[in-house]
GROMACS .gro file of C-alpha atoms in nm:
model
  377
    1MET     CA    1   0.479   1.882  -3.582
    2ASP     CA    2   0.836   1.962  -3.473
    3LYS     CA    3   1.076   1.677  -3.417
    4ILE     CA    4   1.134   1.565  -3.059
    5LYS     CA    5   1.495   1.637  -2.968
    6ILE     CA    6   1.676   1.401  -2.732
    7LEU     CA    7   2.035   1.405  -2.611
    8PHE     CA    8   2.121   1.048  -2.508
    9PHE     CA    9   2.401   0.971  -2.262
   10THR     CA   10   2.586   0.641  -2.229
   11PRO     CA   11   2.887   0.553  -2.009
   12TYR     CA   12   3.117   0.340  -2.224
   13ALA     CA   13   2.973   0.285  -2.574
   14GLY     CA   14   3.089  -0.074  -2.525
   15ARG     CA   15   2.926  -0.411  -2.581
   16THR     CA   16   2.724  -0.424  -2.262
   17GLY     CA   17   2.363  -0.535  -2.297
   18SER     CA   18   2.219  -0.192  -2.213
   19GLU     CA   19   2.446  -0.014  -2.460
   20MET     CA   20   2.384  -0.266  -2.738
   21ALA     CA   21   2.010  -0.214  -2.682
   22LEU     CA   22   2.052   0.164  -2.707
   23LEU     CA   23   2.254   0.127  -3.027
   24ASN     CA   24   1.977  -0.090  -3.174
   25PHE     CA   25   1.716   0.174  -3.089
   26LEU     CA   26   1.924   0.460  -3.233
   27LYS     CA   27   1.992   0.270  -3.556
   28HIS     CA   28   1.619   0.217  -3.611
   29ILE     CA   29   1.454   0.525  -3.460
   30ASP     CA   30   1.235   0.725  -3.699
   31GLN     CA   31   1.445   1.031  -3.775
   32THR     CA   32   1.151   1.207  -3.936
   33LYS     CA   33   1.000   1.226  -3.584
   34PHE     CA   34   1.310   1.237  -3.366
   35ASP     CA   35   1.628   1.440  -3.375
   36VAL     CA   36   1.876   1.253  -3.155
   37ARG     CA   37   2.238   1.289  -3.052
   38LEU     CA   38   2.461   1.076  -2.830
   39PHE     CA   39   2.712   1.179  -2.564
   40SER     CA   40   2.944   0.902  -2.443
   41MET     CA   41   3.161   0.922  -2.133
   42GLN     CA   42   3.421   0.706  -2.311
   43ASN     CA   43   3.531   0.658  -2.671
   44GLY     CA   44   3.392   0.306  -2.708
   45GLU     CA   45   3.379   0.084  -3.014
   46LEU     CA   46   3.000   0.116  -3.063
   47LEU     CA   47   3.037   0.481  -3.163
   48LYS     CA   48   3.177   0.356  -3.494
   49GLU     CA   49   2.850   0.169  -3.558
   50LEU     CA   50   2.628   0.470  -3.496
   51PRO     CA   51   2.444   0.595  -3.809
   52SER     CA   52   2.632   0.885  -3.970
   53SER     CA   53   2.316   1.096  -3.943
   54ILE     CA   54   2.338   1.088  -3.562
   55LYS     CA   55   2.594   1.326  -3.415
   56SER     CA   56   2.800   1.192  -3.125
   57TYR     CA   57   3.029   1.346  -2.864
   58VAL     CA   58   3.292   1.196  -2.633
   59ASP     CA   59   3.381   1.328  -2.288
   60LYS     CA   60   3.743   1.437  -2.326
   61SER     CA   61   3.760   1.545  -1.962
   62ASN     CA   62   3.708   1.181  -1.859
   63SER     CA   63   4.017   1.048  -2.036
   64SER     CA   64   4.224   0.974  -1.725
   65ILE     CA   65   4.177   0.883  -1.359
   66VAL     CA   66   4.317   1.222  -1.253
   67LYS     CA   67   4.073   1.412  -1.474
   68ARG     CA   68   3.781   1.204  -1.345
   69ILE     CA   69   3.878   1.282  -0.984
   70VAL     CA   70   3.916   1.654  -1.062
   71ASN     CA   71   3.573   1.658  -1.227
   72LYS     CA   72   3.411   1.497  -0.923
   73VAL     CA   73   3.579   1.742  -0.683
   74ILE     CA   74   3.478   2.042  -0.896
   75SER     CA   75   3.121   1.911  -0.915
   76LYS     CA   76   3.103   1.871  -0.535
   77LEU     CA   77   3.234   2.227  -0.488
   78GLN     CA   78   2.964   2.358  -0.725
   79PHE     CA   79   3.222   2.504  -0.962
   80THR     CA   80   3.177   2.477  -1.337
   81SER     CA   81   3.386   2.193  -1.480
   82SER     CA   82   3.505   2.162  -1.841
   83LEU     CA   83   3.250   1.881  -1.883
   84GLU     CA   84   2.967   2.105  -1.761
   85ARG     CA   85   3.074   2.392  -1.987
   86ARG     CA   86   3.083   2.159  -2.285
   87LEU     CA   87   2.745   2.005  -2.210
   88LEU     CA   88   2.585   2.346  -2.164
   89LYS     CA   89   2.729   2.455  -2.497
   90ILE     CA   90   2.585   2.143  -2.665
   91ASN     CA   91   2.255   2.196  -2.486
   92HIS     CA   92   2.235   2.561  -2.597
   93GLU     CA   93   2.316   2.474  -2.958
   94PHE     CA   94   2.098   2.159  -2.986
   95LYS     CA   95   1.814   2.261  -2.750
   96PRO     CA   96   1.699   1.906  -2.666
   97ASP     CA   97   1.360   1.845  -2.506
   98ILE     CA   98   1.524   1.608  -2.259
   99TRP     CA   99   1.849   1.443  -2.158
  100TYR     CA  100   1.811   1.064  -2.160
  101LEU     CA  101   2.060   0.873  -1.944
  102ASN     CA  102   2.089   0.510  -2.056
  103THR     CA  103   2.204   0.386  -1.714
  104MET     CA  104   2.210   0.501  -1.353
  105VAL     CA  105   2.592   0.508  -1.329
  106MET     CA  106   2.640   0.866  -1.454
  107PRO     CA  107   2.572   1.074  -1.141
  108ILE     CA  108   2.788   1.361  -1.267
  109ILE     CA  109   2.543   1.410  -1.557
  110VAL     CA  110   2.250   1.403  -1.314
  111ASP     CA  111   2.418   1.673  -1.101
  112ILE     CA  112   2.482   1.897  -1.403
  113ALA     CA  113   2.121   1.857  -1.518
  114ILE     CA  114   1.981   1.939  -1.172
  115LYS     CA  115   2.212   2.239  -1.125
  116ASN     CA  116   2.105   2.387  -1.460
  117ASN     CA  117   1.732   2.299  -1.443
  118ILE     CA  118   1.756   2.063  -1.740
  119LYS     CA  119   1.491   1.793  -1.772
  120PHE     CA  120   1.627   1.440  -1.772
  121ALA     CA  121   1.516   1.076  -1.759
  122VAL     CA  122   1.710   0.770  -1.642
  123HIS     CA  123   1.680   0.423  -1.796
  124PHE     CA  124   1.757   0.164  -1.530
  125HIS     CA  125   1.903  -0.174  -1.631
  126GLU     CA  126   2.013  -0.256  -1.276
  127LEU     CA  127   1.891  -0.453  -0.979
  128LEU     CA  128   1.979  -0.448  -0.608
  129SER     CA  129   2.344  -0.561  -0.609
  130GLN     CA  130   2.436  -0.298  -0.869
  131TYR     CA  131   2.315  -0.020  -0.640
  132ASN     CA  132   2.652  -0.076  -0.471
  133PHE     CA  133   2.810   0.111  -0.764
  134ILE     CA  134   2.636   0.438  -0.675
  135THR     CA  135   2.607   0.632  -0.350
  136ALA     CA  136   2.277   0.666  -0.168
  137ASP     CA  137   2.275   1.043  -0.236
  138ASN     CA  138   2.338   0.995  -0.608
  139LEU     CA  139   2.067   0.732  -0.640
  140GLU     CA  140   1.820   0.949  -0.449
  141ARG     CA  141   1.889   1.251  -0.675
  142ALA     CA  142   1.849   1.043  -0.992
  143ILE     CA  143   1.511   0.917  -0.872
  144GLU     CA  144   1.385   1.239  -0.711
  145HIS     CA  145   1.474   1.483  -0.988
  146SER     CA  146   1.417   1.277  -1.305
  147SER     CA  147   1.108   1.363  -1.511
  148PHE     CA  148   1.048   0.989  -1.542
  149THR     CA  149   1.238   0.663  -1.503
  150ILE     CA  150   1.240   0.360  -1.730
  151GLY     CA  151   1.294   0.001  -1.621
  152CYS     CA  152   1.408  -0.275  -1.856
  153CYS     CA  153   1.166  -0.531  -1.708
  154ASP     CA  154   0.894  -0.569  -1.444
  155VAL     CA  155   1.130  -0.652  -1.158
  156VAL     CA  156   1.338  -0.338  -1.226
  157CYS     CA  157   1.021  -0.126  -1.250
  158GLU     CA  158   0.908  -0.261  -0.914
  159SER     CA  159   1.241  -0.156  -0.762
  160LEU     CA  160   1.196   0.196  -0.905
  161LYS     CA  161   0.853   0.221  -0.745
  162ILE     CA  162   1.000   0.113  -0.411
  163LEU     CA  163   1.265   0.384  -0.452
  164GLY     CA  164   0.988   0.641  -0.494
  165SER     CA  165   1.008   0.728  -0.863
  166LYS     CA  166   0.719   0.957  -0.956
  167LYS     CA  167   0.663   0.802  -1.298
  168VAL     CA  168   0.790   0.454  -1.392
  169LEU     CA  169   0.777   0.321  -1.749
  170LYS     CA  170   0.887  -0.012  -1.893
  171GLN     CA  171   1.093  -0.070  -2.205
  172TYR     CA  172   1.233  -0.415  -2.279
  173GLU     CA  173   1.571  -0.474  -2.440
  174CYS     CA  174   1.562  -0.561  -2.808
  175ILE     CA  175   1.764  -0.760  -3.055
  176ASP     CA  176   1.856  -0.704  -3.419
  177THR     CA  177   1.828  -1.050  -3.573
  178ASN     CA  178   1.993  -0.930  -3.894
  179LEU     CA  179   2.323  -0.908  -3.705
  180ILE     CA  180   2.314  -1.271  -3.593
  181LYS     CA  181   2.512  -1.464  -3.852
  182VAL     CA  182   2.650  -1.816  -3.815
  183ASN     CA  183   2.903  -1.997  -4.034
  184GLU     CA  184   2.867  -2.377  -4.012
  185HIS     CA  185   3.214  -2.438  -4.155
  186ARG     CA  186   3.368  -2.209  -3.897
  187LYS     CA  187   3.175  -2.385  -3.618
  188THR     CA  188   3.332  -2.714  -3.727
  189GLU     CA  189   3.676  -2.549  -3.719
  190LEU     CA  190   3.611  -2.420  -3.366
  191ARG     CA  191   3.513  -2.767  -3.247
  192LEU     CA  192   3.838  -2.910  -3.384
  193LEU     CA  193   4.047  -2.615  -3.264
  194ASN     CA  194   3.925  -2.660  -2.906
  195ASN     CA  195   3.931  -3.042  -2.908
  196ILE     CA  196   3.562  -3.073  -2.828
  197LEU     CA  197   3.482  -3.445  -2.830
  198GLU     CA  198   3.208  -3.570  -3.060
  199GLY     CA  199   2.889  -3.637  -2.867
  200SER     CA  200   2.969  -3.390  -2.588
  201ASN     CA  201   2.686  -3.186  -2.441
  202ILE     CA  202   2.803  -2.829  -2.498
  203ILE     CA  203   2.697  -2.577  -2.233
  204VAL     CA  204   2.754  -2.207  -2.312
  205MET     CA  205   2.723  -1.883  -2.117
  206SER     CA  206   2.815  -1.528  -2.220
  207GLY     CA  207   2.884  -1.232  -1.994
  208GLN     CA  208   3.136  -1.052  -1.779
  209ARG     CA  209   3.352  -1.276  -1.560
  210ILE     CA  210   3.199  -1.152  -1.236
  211ASP     CA  211   3.015  -1.303  -0.941
  212ARG     CA  212   2.682  -1.142  -1.034
  213LYS     CA  213   2.692  -1.338  -1.361
  214GLY     CA  214   2.765  -1.659  -1.169
  215TYR     CA  215   3.106  -1.714  -1.326
  216ASP     CA  216   3.207  -1.926  -1.025
  217ILE     CA  217   2.880  -2.124  -1.041
  218PHE     CA  218   2.942  -2.204  -1.407
  219ILE     CA  219   3.296  -2.326  -1.330
  220GLU     CA  220   3.182  -2.532  -1.032
  221VAL     CA  221   2.915  -2.706  -1.244
  222ALA     CA  222   3.188  -2.783  -1.500
  223ARG     CA  223   3.402  -2.933  -1.222
  224ARG     CA  224   3.118  -3.156  -1.105
  225LEU     CA  225   3.078  -3.287  -1.461
  226LYS     CA  226   3.444  -3.311  -1.561
  227ASP     CA  227   3.432  -3.692  -1.590
  228GLU     CA  228   3.120  -3.696  -1.807
  229LYS     CA  229   3.061  -3.593  -2.170
  230TYR     CA  230   3.004  -3.224  -2.105
  231TYR     CA  231   3.198  -2.929  -2.241
  232PHE     CA  232   3.157  -2.575  -2.103
  233ILE     CA  233   3.227  -2.249  -2.288
  234TRP     CA  234   3.222  -1.905  -2.127
  235LEU     CA  235   3.225  -1.608  -2.367
  236GLY     CA  236   3.333  -1.276  -2.216
  237ALA     CA  237   3.613  -1.031  -2.159
  238THR     CA  238   3.851  -1.054  -1.867
  239LYS     CA  239   3.810  -0.814  -1.574
  240GLN     CA  240   4.154  -0.905  -1.434
  241SER     CA  241   4.009  -0.910  -1.083
  242GLY     CA  242   4.124  -1.111  -0.783
  243TYR     CA  243   3.798  -1.305  -0.810
  244GLU     CA  244   3.882  -1.404  -1.167
  245TYR     CA  245   4.245  -1.480  -1.076
  246PHE     CA  246   4.128  -1.721  -0.806
  247LEU     CA  247   3.896  -1.899  -1.049
  248ASP     CA  248   4.176  -1.930  -1.306
  249LYS     CA  249   4.379  -2.104  -1.033
  250TYR     CA  250   4.073  -2.312  -0.941
  251ILE     CA  251   4.048  -2.441  -1.300
  252ASP     CA  252   4.421  -2.524  -1.297
  253HIS     CA  253   4.405  -2.686  -0.953
  254TYR     CA  254   4.129  -2.926  -1.055
  255LYS     CA  255   4.281  -2.978  -1.402
  256LEU     CA  256   3.955  -2.895  -1.576
  257LYS     CA  257   3.995  -2.985  -1.942
  258ASN     CA  258   3.622  -2.958  -2.013
  259ILE     CA  259   3.598  -2.579  -1.999
  260LEU     CA  260   3.696  -2.298  -2.236
  261ILE     CA  261   3.710  -1.937  -2.117
  262ILE     CA  262   3.744  -1.704  -2.413
  263HIS     CA  263   3.676  -1.352  -2.536
  264PRO     CA  264   3.633  -1.430  -2.905
  265PRO     CA  265   3.662  -1.178  -3.186
  266GLN     CA  266   3.322  -1.037  -3.281
  267LEU     CA  267   3.314  -1.240  -3.605
  268ASP     CA  268   3.330  -1.563  -3.403
  269TYR     CA  269   3.095  -1.465  -3.120
  270TYR     CA  270   2.776  -1.613  -3.270
  271ASN     CA  271   2.966  -1.914  -3.403
  272TYR     CA  272   3.071  -1.999  -3.048
  273LEU     CA  273   2.725  -1.924  -2.909
  274ASP     CA  274   2.566  -2.149  -3.170
  275LEU     CA  275   2.783  -2.443  -3.058
  276ALA     CA  276   2.560  -2.469  -2.752
  277ASP     CA  277   2.329  -2.760  -2.693
  278VAL     CA  278   2.210  -2.569  -2.388
  279PHE     CA  279   2.255  -2.206  -2.297
  280PHE     CA  280   2.307  -2.190  -1.920
  281LEU     CA  281   2.224  -1.848  -1.771
  282SER     CA  282   2.418  -1.887  -1.447
  283SER     CA  283   2.361  -1.532  -1.317
  284ARG     CA  284   2.278  -1.473  -0.955
  285GLU     CA  285   2.109  -1.149  -1.058
  286ASP     CA  286   2.030  -1.029  -1.410
  287PRO     CA  287   1.762  -0.775  -1.503
  288PHE     CA  288   1.687  -0.875  -1.865
  289PRO     CA  289   2.004  -1.004  -2.033
  290LEU     CA  290   2.044  -0.944  -2.405
  291VAL     CA  291   2.232  -1.273  -2.445
  292MET     CA  292   1.915  -1.455  -2.340
  293LEU     CA  293   1.745  -1.311  -2.649
  294GLU     CA  294   2.043  -1.401  -2.868
  295ALA     CA  295   2.036  -1.761  -2.748
  296ASN     CA  296   1.662  -1.782  -2.814
  297ILE     CA  297   1.693  -1.647  -3.168
  298LEU     CA  298   1.958  -1.913  -3.234
  299GLY     CA  299   1.706  -2.174  -3.120
  300LYS     CA  300   1.893  -2.267  -2.803
  301TYR     CA  301   1.725  -2.427  -2.504
  302ILE     CA  302   1.787  -2.194  -2.209
  303VAL     CA  303   1.842  -2.322  -1.858
  304SER     CA  304   1.850  -2.038  -1.608
  305LEU     CA  305   1.871  -1.969  -1.240
  306ASP     CA  306   1.587  -1.760  -1.096
  307SER     CA  307   1.783  -1.437  -1.129
  308GLY     CA  308   1.550  -1.155  -1.234
  309GLY     CA  309   1.377  -1.062  -1.560
  310VAL     CA  310   1.431  -1.408  -1.707
  311VAL     CA  311   1.102  -1.516  -1.545
  312GLU     CA  312   0.921  -1.266  -1.772
  313PHE     CA  313   1.071  -1.423  -2.083
  314LEU     CA  314   1.132  -1.791  -2.023
  315ASP     CA  315   0.852  -2.046  -2.034
  316SER     CA  316   0.845  -2.416  -2.117
  317SER     CA  317   0.853  -2.337  -2.490
  318LYS     CA  318   1.192  -2.168  -2.454
  319GLY     CA  319   1.365  -2.334  -2.161
  320HIS     CA  320   1.365  -2.412  -1.792
  321ILE     CA  321   1.417  -2.211  -1.471
  322ILE     CA  322   1.598  -2.383  -1.185
  323LYS     CA  323   1.441  -2.273  -0.857
  324SER     CA  324   1.720  -2.405  -0.634
  325TRP     CA  325   2.055  -2.238  -0.565
  326ASN     CA  326   2.210  -2.563  -0.445
  327ILE     CA  327   2.493  -2.670  -0.680
  328GLU     CA  328   2.390  -3.037  -0.668
  329ASP     CA  329   2.035  -2.945  -0.774
  330ILE     CA  330   2.167  -2.720  -1.052
  331VAL     CA  331   2.387  -3.001  -1.187
  332LEU     CA  332   2.102  -3.255  -1.175
  333GLU     CA  333   1.853  -3.028  -1.350
  334LEU     CA  334   2.105  -2.924  -1.614
  335LYS     CA  335   2.182  -3.290  -1.685
  336MET     CA  336   1.810  -3.371  -1.701
  337CYS     CA  337   1.753  -3.097  -1.960
  338CYS     CA  338   2.046  -3.220  -2.172
  339HIS     CA  339   1.916  -3.578  -2.163
  340ASN     CA  340   1.564  -3.470  -2.254
  341LEU     CA  341   1.699  -3.273  -2.549
  342LYS     CA  342   1.901  -3.571  -2.669
  343ASP     CA  343   1.597  -3.798  -2.633
  344LYS     CA  344   1.380  -3.540  -2.816
  345LYS     CA  345   1.148  -3.511  -2.516
  346ILE     CA  346   1.157  -3.131  -2.552
  347SER     CA  347   0.954  -2.961  -2.825
  348PRO     CA  348   1.125  -2.732  -3.080
  349ILE     CA  349   1.216  -2.395  -2.928
  350VAL     CA  350   0.970  -2.110  -2.983
  351LYS     CA  351   1.162  -1.800  -3.096
  352SER     CA  352   1.043  -1.470  -2.951
  353GLU     CA  353   0.965  -1.224  -3.230
  354GLU     CA  354   0.806  -0.953  -3.014
  355LEU     CA  355   1.149  -0.848  -2.883
  356GLU     CA  356   1.299  -0.789  -3.227
  357VAL     CA  357   1.430  -0.438  -3.281
  358GLU     CA  358   1.163  -0.315  -3.525
  359THR     CA  359   0.878  -0.401  -3.287
  360GLN     CA  360   1.046  -0.266  -2.973
  361THR     CA  361   1.168   0.053  -3.143
  362LYS     CA  362   0.807   0.143  -3.229
  363LEU     CA  363   0.714   0.093  -2.863
  364PHE     CA  364   1.017   0.298  -2.756
  365GLU     CA  365   0.913   0.581  -2.987
  366LEU     CA  366   0.563   0.582  -2.836
  367LEU     CA  367   0.710   0.584  -2.484
  368LEU     CA  368   0.929   0.883  -2.572
  369GLN     CA  369   0.652   1.074  -2.750
  370ASN     CA  370   0.395   1.031  -2.473
  371SER     CA  371   0.637   1.099  -2.189
  372ILE     CA  372   0.812   1.402  -2.337
  373ILE     CA  373   0.488   1.563  -2.458
  374ASN     CA  374   0.338   1.518  -2.109
  375ILE     CA  375   0.631   1.682  -1.929
  376SER     CA  376   0.624   1.971  -2.179
  377LEU     CA  377   0.261   2.055  -2.104
   0.00000   0.00000   0.00000
């Protein structure tokens, strides 16, 4: 049987959850059954981690704001852009069975595929608030013209059905546990470096510093507990937004000494994450966050707001979901969980093995085989 050929598309090749999940799949996909290539809209750091056997391309026409605007204008006028010419050349040479878009935020690729009668699928990792990042017309075209759509969890799949997708499939995120390495000596150094008091309850969250991730909620909880033995760590890159600027001033205004906001080097990421007594998923909305899986593999008790796909993963053996959005309730329930952990009233954490990369890659391969064979018939 001939190999199934897939041209994958990704927007940044950066360390977002959806792109880390794609990298995990590509590193473990059975290359005796699949011939895959990757096209990235930006020259991100994850391209360096791609197996050498997988060819990758970077969109050179997307290298500046001016070029991006020109591409969009040309696309709207139905002219052939340099990006379209390049993709058609790749498509002619590679002859993929399908284009697989790893996120909804690449409407220009959708338009090129539709214009040239190329079959494509879109993997959605987004919920309602993120639909603000795409126009109604672009979202409609992605749904209407895709051969099939994939959701990263049940709640995303339900949204795709509401949007009218003809065929909706589910594929969970996955995690490569071999990449999770912790150095106990370095953890001790980090405690000392950041003046974390002995006996403090350490609360950690990881993600972009944005409102959807509940960055402000996390900081407000830290403020409410600034006079108690709690220490809060947020791991994530700066967005340099006005929202973030205000919260920097908020931390200064209230003289919060019990919170660390840091974008650590990759070598220290899991060392910081492993400092947690509790991992607090403060997101207002989160489809199926990869960091939730990382925290679980590290044996961390997860306390989460009722924000999306977390309800499909988290049960009493892994953590606790706070049903209230009231800050006072969040603080009380977070404190209760920390006290129960200290008093050993919570059983050892059950680590989820079914979401490890080897297991999920086999399921992903089956999804691809069945779906692509069906649309070829």
